[in-house]
Amino acid sequence: MSEDRRMLPYGRQTIEDDDIAAVAAALRSDFLTTGPLVEEFEKQFAAASGAKHAVACNSGTAALHLAAMALRLGPADTAIVPTLTFLASANAIRMTGAEVFFADVDPDSGLMTEAAFEEAIALAGKYRREIKAAVPVHLNGRICDMRLLSAAAKKHNVALIEDACHAIGVPGVGANEYSDFACFSTHPVKTIATGEGGAVTTKDEAAAHHMRKLRSHGMVHAPEEIRQRDEGFENGAKRPWYYEMPEIGWNYRMPDILCALGISQLKKLDRFIKRREEIARLYDRLLAPLAPALKPAPRGNDSHGLHLYAVLIDFEKIGTTRAKFMNALRAENIGTQVHYLPVHRQPYYRDRYGERELPGADAYYARCLSIPLYPSMRDEDAEYVAKTLGKLVKG
Ligand SMILES: Cc1ncc(COP(=O)(O)O)c(C=O)c1O
């Protein structure tokens, strides 16, 4: 191992001096939590994603939960979620009381295809479950075929919540041409970072209004929304302190401090994606000789957010296990991660729904590994990663 080589994580934020200055300015302002920067961040986020409305919140998980609540999912409902995703895509459904029905994914891309969606609909029918929503996940920043999925969803009267947590800045994602909601995360390994943070986009103005209430305890202040007129009004005017809670909500507010960071980061979105693309192309070229033992997960279309660079490795063929392989990379200061253990194999979901056979997800999971990809990586870092992978693959 080269002693002086810094650790290369699989992903990391890129925070620059102007980001720090933007946060410092917010800290010196009158507002730490909800102030004018929330609306500004929402405006900028909507502009960057082509959205009609963007609702800021304090995580991608909160974004998914807000969208599920805006659809009024509840204990009588079921939503389809591909099993190859982060926990939150499924948990946000459960947080409404609704049930999850896991769909399989394509073994090479890890995405829920139209066929996988249709198969899940048919299977769920056998369990006498009516499906009200589905959550296509844009794994690694590769976009599901939303045109096909939305046509199929319409046929079955199913609403679509895109889990776009990996796909900030991908053209068309967030514009909701083919979905009811798209949900984003600004967690540090995502394309832009605010620490914790997230947003939901939608074309539906009433739903956006509803989600803004739900992110702040379900409270309403506007005179026209006050139901208990005797409590809230005096001489025909709303009492200045009065607010009401017609339904339960959460504290999912994104503070001004983080919105300041988000606004600053959004200005760099194109540059970050361009650099990710450059590194990905370099990897493509350097890793090509390692096929078929190691292959980049197929990226398949032009609109790829390159949130993660996933490779598929036949560990058995190269005479090792993934754990040994990851440890060997770690010893060379290269961080990797597995995205993801299929969620239906988590104890909570096994206990709730029993065993399921989802072979596409199992095949993807058995081979996937995310290798370092982030804008501040140097070409020589990618070259070092590729060379080290080559050494390990060839034994
Ligand atoms: C696919 C996916 N969905 C949802 C989330 C949840 O986002 P957050 O960590 O901001 O709550 C993440 C991020 O970790 C994710 O990768």
Coordinates of C-alpha atoms and ligand atoms in Angstrom, one line a residue:
M1 CA 0.0 0.0 0.0
S2 CA 1.3 3.5 -0.7
E3 CA 1.5 5.1 2.7
D4 CA 0.9 8.6 1.6
R5 CA -2.2 7.9 -0.4
R6 CA -5.3 9.6 1.0
M7 CA -8.4 7.5 1.4
L8 CA -10.7 7.6 -1.6
P9 CA -14.3 7.0 -0.4
Y10 CA -17.0 5.7 -2.7
G11 CA -18.7 9.1 -2.6
R12 CA -18.3 12.5 -0.9
Q13 CA -19.5 16.0 -0.9
T14 CA -17.7 18.9 -2.7
I15 CA -17.9 21.9 -0.4
E16 CA -16.1 25.1 -1.6
D17 CA -15.3 28.5 0.0
D18 CA -18.4 30.1 -1.5
D19 CA -20.6 27.4 0.0
I20 CA -19.1 28.1 3.4
A21 CA -19.6 31.8 2.9
A22 CA -23.2 31.3 2.0
V23 CA -23.8 29.3 5.2
A24 CA -21.9 31.9 7.3
A25 CA -24.2 34.6 5.8
A26 CA -27.3 32.6 6.7
L27 CA -25.9 32.1 10.3
R28 CA -25.5 35.9 10.6
S29 CA -29.1 36.5 9.3
D30 CA -32.3 36.7 11.4
F31 CA -33.4 33.2 10.4
L32 CA -31.9 29.9 11.3
T33 CA -34.9 27.8 10.5
T34 CA -37.7 28.7 8.2
G35 CA -36.9 32.1 6.6
P36 CA -36.7 33.5 3.1
L37 CA -34.1 31.0 1.9
V38 CA -36.5 28.1 2.0
E39 CA -38.7 29.7 -0.8
E40 CA -35.6 30.7 -2.7
F41 CA -34.2 27.2 -2.5
E42 CA -37.5 25.8 -3.7
K43 CA -37.5 28.3 -6.6
Q44 CA -34.0 27.4 -7.6
F45 CA -34.6 23.6 -7.2
A46 CA -37.7 23.8 -9.3
A47 CA -35.8 25.8 -12.0
A48 CA -33.0 23.3 -12.0
S49 CA -35.3 20.3 -12.4
G50 CA -37.9 21.8 -14.7
A51 CA -40.5 21.3 -11.9
K52 CA -43.7 23.3 -11.5
H53 CA -43.5 23.1 -7.7
A54 CA -40.6 22.0 -5.4
V55 CA -41.2 21.5 -1.7
A56 CA -38.1 21.5 0.5
C57 CA -37.8 19.2 3.4
N58 CA -35.1 17.8 5.7
S59 CA -34.3 14.5 4.0
G60 CA -35.0 12.3 1.0
T61 CA -36.9 10.0 3.4
A62 CA -39.1 12.9 4.5
A63 CA -39.6 13.7 0.8
L64 CA -40.8 10.2 0.1
H65 CA -43.0 10.2 3.2
L66 CA -44.6 13.6 2.3
A67 CA -45.3 12.3 -1.3
A68 CA -46.9 9.1 0.1
M69 CA -49.0 11.2 2.6
A70 CA -50.0 13.6 -0.2
L71 CA -51.4 10.5 -2.0
R72 CA -53.3 9.8 1.2
L73 CA -51.8 6.3 1.4
G74 CA -53.0 4.5 4.5
P75 CA -53.4 1.1 6.1
A76 CA -55.9 -0.1 3.4
D77 CA -53.4 0.6 0.6
T78 CA -50.4 -1.2 -0.9
A79 CA -47.5 0.3 -2.9
I80 CA -45.0 -1.5 -5.2
V81 CA -41.4 -0.8 -4.4
P82 CA -38.4 -2.4 -6.2
T83 CA -36.5 -4.4 -3.6
L84 CA -33.1 -3.2 -4.9
T85 CA -33.1 0.2 -3.2
F86 CA -32.3 2.0 0.1
L87 CA -34.5 1.2 3.0
A88 CA -36.2 4.6 2.9
S89 CA -38.0 3.9 -0.4
A90 CA -40.0 1.1 1.3
N91 CA -40.1 2.6 4.8
A92 CA -41.7 5.8 3.7
I93 CA -44.7 3.7 2.5
R94 CA -44.8 1.8 5.8
M95 CA -44.7 5.1 7.7
T96 CA -48.2 5.9 6.3
G97 CA -49.5 2.5 7.5
A98 CA -49.7 1.2 3.9
E99 CA -48.2 -2.2 2.9
V100 CA -45.2 -2.7 0.6
F101 CA -45.2 -5.2 -2.2
F102 CA -41.7 -5.7 -3.5
A103 CA -41.0 -5.9 -7.2
D104 CA -38.0 -7.6 -8.8
V105 CA -35.4 -5.7 -10.8
D106 CA -33.4 -6.2 -14.0
P107 CA -30.3 -8.3 -13.0
D108 CA -27.9 -6.0 -14.9
S109 CA -29.2 -2.5 -14.3
G110 CA -30.9 -3.1 -11.0
L111 CA -33.9 -1.1 -12.2
M112 CA -37.6 -1.9 -12.0
T113 CA -38.7 -2.5 -15.6
E114 CA -42.2 -2.4 -17.0
A115 CA -42.2 -6.2 -17.0
A116 CA -41.2 -6.3 -13.3
F117 CA -43.9 -3.8 -12.5
E118 CA -46.5 -5.8 -14.4
E119 CA -45.4 -9.0 -12.7
A120 CA -45.7 -7.3 -9.3
I121 CA -49.2 -6.1 -10.1
A122 CA -50.2 -9.6 -11.2
L123 CA -48.6 -11.3 -8.1
A124 CA -50.1 -8.7 -5.7
G125 CA -53.5 -9.5 -7.1
K126 CA -53.0 -13.1 -6.1
Y127 CA -52.5 -11.9 -2.5
R128 CA -55.7 -9.9 -2.9
R129 CA -53.9 -6.6 -2.6
E130 CA -55.0 -3.5 -4.5
I131 CA -52.1 -1.4 -5.5
K132 CA -52.5 2.4 -5.2
A133 CA -48.9 3.6 -5.8
A134 CA -45.5 2.5 -7.1
V135 CA -42.1 3.9 -6.4
P136 CA -39.7 3.5 -9.3
V137 CA -36.1 4.0 -8.1
H138 CA -33.5 5.7 -10.3
L139 CA -30.7 3.5 -9.0
N140 CA -27.2 4.9 -9.3
G141 CA -28.6 7.9 -11.2
R142 CA -29.8 5.7 -14.1
I143 CA -33.4 6.6 -15.0
C144 CA -36.1 4.0 -15.1
D145 CA -38.1 3.9 -18.4
M146 CA -40.7 6.3 -17.0
R147 CA -42.7 6.5 -20.3
L148 CA -43.4 2.8 -20.2
L149 CA -43.9 2.7 -16.4
S150 CA -46.4 5.6 -16.5
A151 CA -48.4 4.0 -19.3
A152 CA -48.6 0.7 -17.3
A153 CA -49.4 2.6 -14.1
K154 CA -52.2 4.5 -15.8
K155 CA -53.7 1.2 -17.0
H156 CA -53.8 -0.1 -13.5
N157 CA -54.8 3.3 -11.9
V158 CA -51.6 3.4 -9.9
A159 CA -49.9 6.7 -8.9
L160 CA -46.1 7.0 -9.3
I161 CA -43.6 8.5 -6.8
E162 CA -40.2 8.6 -8.4
D163 CA -37.4 7.9 -5.9
A164 CA -35.0 10.3 -7.6
C165 CA -32.6 10.6 -4.6
H166 CA -29.8 9.4 -6.9
A167 CA -30.8 11.6 -9.8
I168 CA -30.6 15.3 -9.1
G169 CA -29.8 17.2 -12.2
V170 CA -30.8 14.5 -14.7
P171 CA -32.7 16.2 -17.6
G172 CA -36.4 15.6 -17.2
V173 CA -36.3 14.2 -13.7
G174 CA -38.4 16.4 -11.4
A175 CA -40.5 17.7 -14.3
N176 CA -43.1 15.1 -13.4
E177 CA -44.1 14.4 -17.0
Y178 CA -44.5 10.7 -16.2
S179 CA -45.0 10.8 -12.4
D180 CA -47.1 12.4 -9.7
F181 CA -44.1 13.1 -7.5
A182 CA -40.3 13.0 -7.7
C183 CA -38.3 12.8 -4.4
F184 CA -34.8 14.0 -4.0
S185 CA -32.1 13.8 -1.3
T186 CA -29.2 16.2 -0.6
H187 CA -27.3 13.9 1.7
P188 CA -23.5 14.3 1.4
V189 CA -22.9 11.5 -1.1
K190 CA -25.6 12.7 -3.4
T191 CA -25.0 15.0 -6.4
I192 CA -25.4 18.2 -4.3
A193 CA -25.1 18.2 -0.6
T194 CA -26.7 20.1 2.3
G195 CA -25.8 17.7 5.1
E196 CA -29.4 16.4 5.5
G197 CA -32.0 17.7 3.1
G198 CA -34.5 16.8 0.4
A199 CA -37.2 18.0 -1.9
V200 CA -40.4 16.8 -3.6
T201 CA -41.5 18.0 -7.0
T202 CA -45.0 17.9 -8.4
K203 CA -47.2 19.5 -11.0
D204 CA -50.1 19.4 -8.5
E205 CA -50.4 22.8 -6.8
A206 CA -52.9 21.4 -4.1
A207 CA -50.5 18.6 -3.3
A208 CA -47.6 21.0 -3.0
H209 CA -49.7 23.1 -0.6
H210 CA -50.7 20.0 1.4
M211 CA -47.0 18.8 1.7
R212 CA -45.9 22.3 2.9
K213 CA -48.5 21.9 5.7
L214 CA -47.5 18.3 6.5
R215 CA -43.8 19.2 6.8
S216 CA -44.7 21.6 9.6
H217 CA -46.9 19.6 12.0
G218 CA -50.0 19.8 9.8
M219 CA -50.5 23.4 10.9
V220 CA -52.5 26.0 9.1
H221 CA -52.4 29.8 9.7
A222 CA -54.3 31.3 6.7
P223 CA -57.8 32.8 7.7
E224 CA -59.5 30.9 4.9
E225 CA -58.2 27.6 6.3
I226 CA -59.4 28.1 9.8
R227 CA -62.2 25.7 10.7
Q228 CA -62.9 26.6 14.3
R229 CA -64.2 30.1 13.7
D230 CA -65.2 30.7 17.3
E231 CA -61.7 29.9 18.6
G232 CA -59.8 31.6 15.8
F233 CA -61.7 34.8 15.1
E234 CA -62.5 38.0 17.1
N235 CA -64.7 40.7 15.6
G236 CA -64.4 39.1 12.2
A237 CA -60.6 39.1 12.2
K238 CA -58.3 36.1 12.8
R239 CA -56.6 36.2 16.2
P240 CA -53.0 37.0 15.5
W241 CA -51.5 34.0 17.4
Y242 CA -54.0 31.5 16.2
Y243 CA -53.2 28.4 14.2
E244 CA -54.9 25.1 13.7
M245 CA -54.0 21.5 13.1
P246 CA -56.7 19.8 10.9
E247 CA -54.5 16.7 10.4
I248 CA -51.3 15.4 11.9
G249 CA -48.0 16.4 10.4
W250 CA -44.3 16.1 11.1
N251 CA -41.3 18.4 11.6
Y252 CA -39.8 17.9 8.2
R253 CA -38.7 21.6 7.7
M254 CA -35.4 22.3 6.0
P255 CA -33.7 25.1 7.9
D256 CA -32.5 28.4 6.2
I257 CA -28.9 27.5 7.0
L258 CA -29.1 24.3 4.8
C259 CA -31.2 26.1 2.1
A260 CA -28.3 28.6 1.9
L261 CA -25.9 25.7 1.2
G262 CA -28.4 24.1 -1.2
I263 CA -28.8 27.3 -3.2
S264 CA -25.0 27.6 -3.5
Q265 CA -24.6 24.0 -4.4
L266 CA -27.3 24.1 -7.1
K267 CA -25.2 26.7 -9.0
K268 CA -22.5 24.0 -9.4
L269 CA -24.8 21.2 -10.4
D270 CA -23.9 21.2 -14.1
R271 CA -20.1 21.3 -13.3
F272 CA -20.4 18.5 -10.7
I273 CA -22.3 16.3 -13.2
K274 CA -19.8 17.1 -16.0
R275 CA -16.9 16.1 -13.8
R276 CA -18.7 12.9 -12.8
E277 CA -19.2 12.1 -16.5
E278 CA -15.5 12.6 -17.2
I279 CA -14.4 10.3 -14.4
A280 CA -17.0 7.7 -15.5
R281 CA -15.7 7.8 -19.1
L282 CA -12.2 7.3 -17.8
Y283 CA -13.2 4.3 -15.7
D284 CA -15.1 2.9 -18.7
R285 CA -11.9 3.0 -20.7
L286 CA -9.6 1.7 -18.0
L287 CA -11.9 -1.1 -16.8
A288 CA -12.8 -2.4 -20.2
P289 CA -9.9 -5.0 -20.3
L290 CA -11.2 -6.5 -17.0
A291 CA -14.4 -7.9 -18.7
P292 CA -16.1 -10.3 -18.3
A293 CA -14.9 -10.8 -14.6
L294 CA -15.6 -7.1 -13.9
K295 CA -18.0 -5.0 -15.9
P296 CA -19.5 -1.5 -15.3
A297 CA -23.2 -1.8 -14.6
P298 CA -24.8 -0.8 -17.9
R299 CA -25.7 2.8 -18.0
G300 CA -27.9 2.4 -21.0
N301 CA -29.1 5.9 -21.8
D302 CA -27.7 9.4 -22.1
S303 CA -29.6 10.8 -19.1
H304 CA -27.6 9.3 -16.4
G305 CA -26.9 11.3 -13.2
L306 CA -23.8 9.2 -12.3
H307 CA -24.6 9.4 -8.7
L308 CA -22.7 6.1 -8.2
Y309 CA -20.3 4.2 -10.5
A310 CA -21.3 0.6 -9.9
V311 CA -19.4 -2.4 -11.3
L312 CA -20.6 -6.0 -11.5
I313 CA -18.0 -8.5 -10.4
D314 CA -18.2 -12.3 -10.7
F315 CA -16.5 -12.9 -7.3
E316 CA -16.7 -16.7 -7.5
K317 CA -15.0 -16.7 -10.9
I318 CA -12.0 -14.7 -9.6
G319 CA -11.8 -17.0 -6.6
T320 CA -12.7 -14.6 -3.8
T321 CA -15.6 -13.2 -1.9
R322 CA -16.9 -9.7 -1.9
A323 CA -16.0 -9.1 1.7
K324 CA -12.4 -10.1 1.0
F325 CA -12.3 -8.0 -2.1
M326 CA -13.6 -4.9 -0.3
N327 CA -11.1 -5.5 2.5
A328 CA -8.3 -5.7 0.0
L329 CA -9.4 -2.5 -1.6
R330 CA -9.7 -0.9 1.8
A331 CA -6.1 -1.8 2.6
E332 CA -5.2 0.1 -0.5
N333 CA -7.2 3.2 0.7
I334 CA -10.1 2.6 -1.7
G335 CA -13.6 2.8 -0.2
T336 CA -16.4 0.8 -1.8
Q337 CA -20.0 0.1 -0.9
V338 CA -22.8 -2.3 -1.8
H339 CA -25.9 -0.6 -3.1
Y340 CA -28.0 -2.5 -1.9
L341 CA -29.0 -5.6 0.1
P342 CA -32.5 -6.2 -1.4
V343 CA -34.9 -4.7 1.1
H344 CA -37.2 -7.7 1.2
R345 CA -34.3 -9.6 2.9
Q346 CA -34.3 -7.2 5.9
P347 CA -35.5 -8.9 9.1
Y348 CA -38.4 -6.4 9.5
Y349 CA -39.8 -7.1 6.0
R350 CA -39.1 -10.9 6.2
D351 CA -41.0 -10.9 9.5
R352 CA -43.9 -9.0 7.9
Y353 CA -44.2 -10.5 4.5
G354 CA -42.3 -13.8 4.7
E355 CA -39.8 -15.1 2.1
R356 CA -40.0 -13.9 -1.6
E357 CA -38.1 -15.1 -4.6
L358 CA -36.8 -12.1 -6.5
P359 CA -34.0 -13.5 -8.6
G360 CA -33.1 -10.4 -10.6
A361 CA -32.4 -8.5 -7.4
D362 CA -30.4 -11.4 -6.0
A363 CA -28.3 -11.6 -9.1
Y364 CA -27.6 -7.8 -9.1
Y365 CA -26.9 -7.8 -5.4
A366 CA -24.5 -10.7 -5.6
R367 CA -22.2 -8.8 -8.1
C368 CA -22.5 -5.1 -7.4
L369 CA -19.9 -2.8 -5.9
S370 CA -19.8 1.0 -6.0
I371 CA -16.3 2.4 -6.5
P372 CA -15.2 5.9 -5.8
L373 CA -16.9 8.7 -7.8
Y374 CA -17.2 12.3 -6.8
P375 CA -16.4 15.6 -8.5
S376 CA -13.2 16.4 -6.6
M377 CA -11.5 13.1 -7.6
R378 CA -8.4 13.6 -9.8
D379 CA -7.8 11.6 -13.0
E380 CA -4.9 9.9 -11.2
D381 CA -7.2 8.8 -8.4
A382 CA -9.4 7.0 -10.9
E383 CA -6.4 5.6 -12.6
Y384 CA -5.2 4.3 -9.2
V385 CA -8.6 2.7 -8.5
A386 CA -8.7 1.1 -11.9
K387 CA -5.1 -0.2 -11.6
T388 CA -5.8 -1.7 -8.1
L389 CA -9.0 -3.3 -9.3
G390 CA -7.1 -4.8 -12.2
K391 CA -4.5 -6.3 -9.8
L392 CA -7.2 -7.8 -7.6
V393 CA -9.3 -9.2 -10.5
K394 CA -6.3 -10.8 -12.2
G395 CA -5.1 -12.2 -8.8
Ligands
LIG1 C1 -32.6 5.5 -3.2 C2 -32.6 6.3 -2.0 N1 -33.9 6.6 -1.5 C3 -34.0 7.4 -0.4 C4 -32.9 7.8 0.3 C5 -33.1 8.6 1.6 O1 -32.5 9.9 1.5 P1 -32.1 10.6 2.9 O2 -30.8 9.9 3.3 O3 -31.8 12.0 2.5 O4 -33.2 10.4 3.9 C6 -31.6 7.5 -0.2 C7 -30.4 8.1 0.5 O5 -29.8 7.6 1.3 C8 -31.5 6.7 -1.3 O6 -30.3 6.4 -1.8

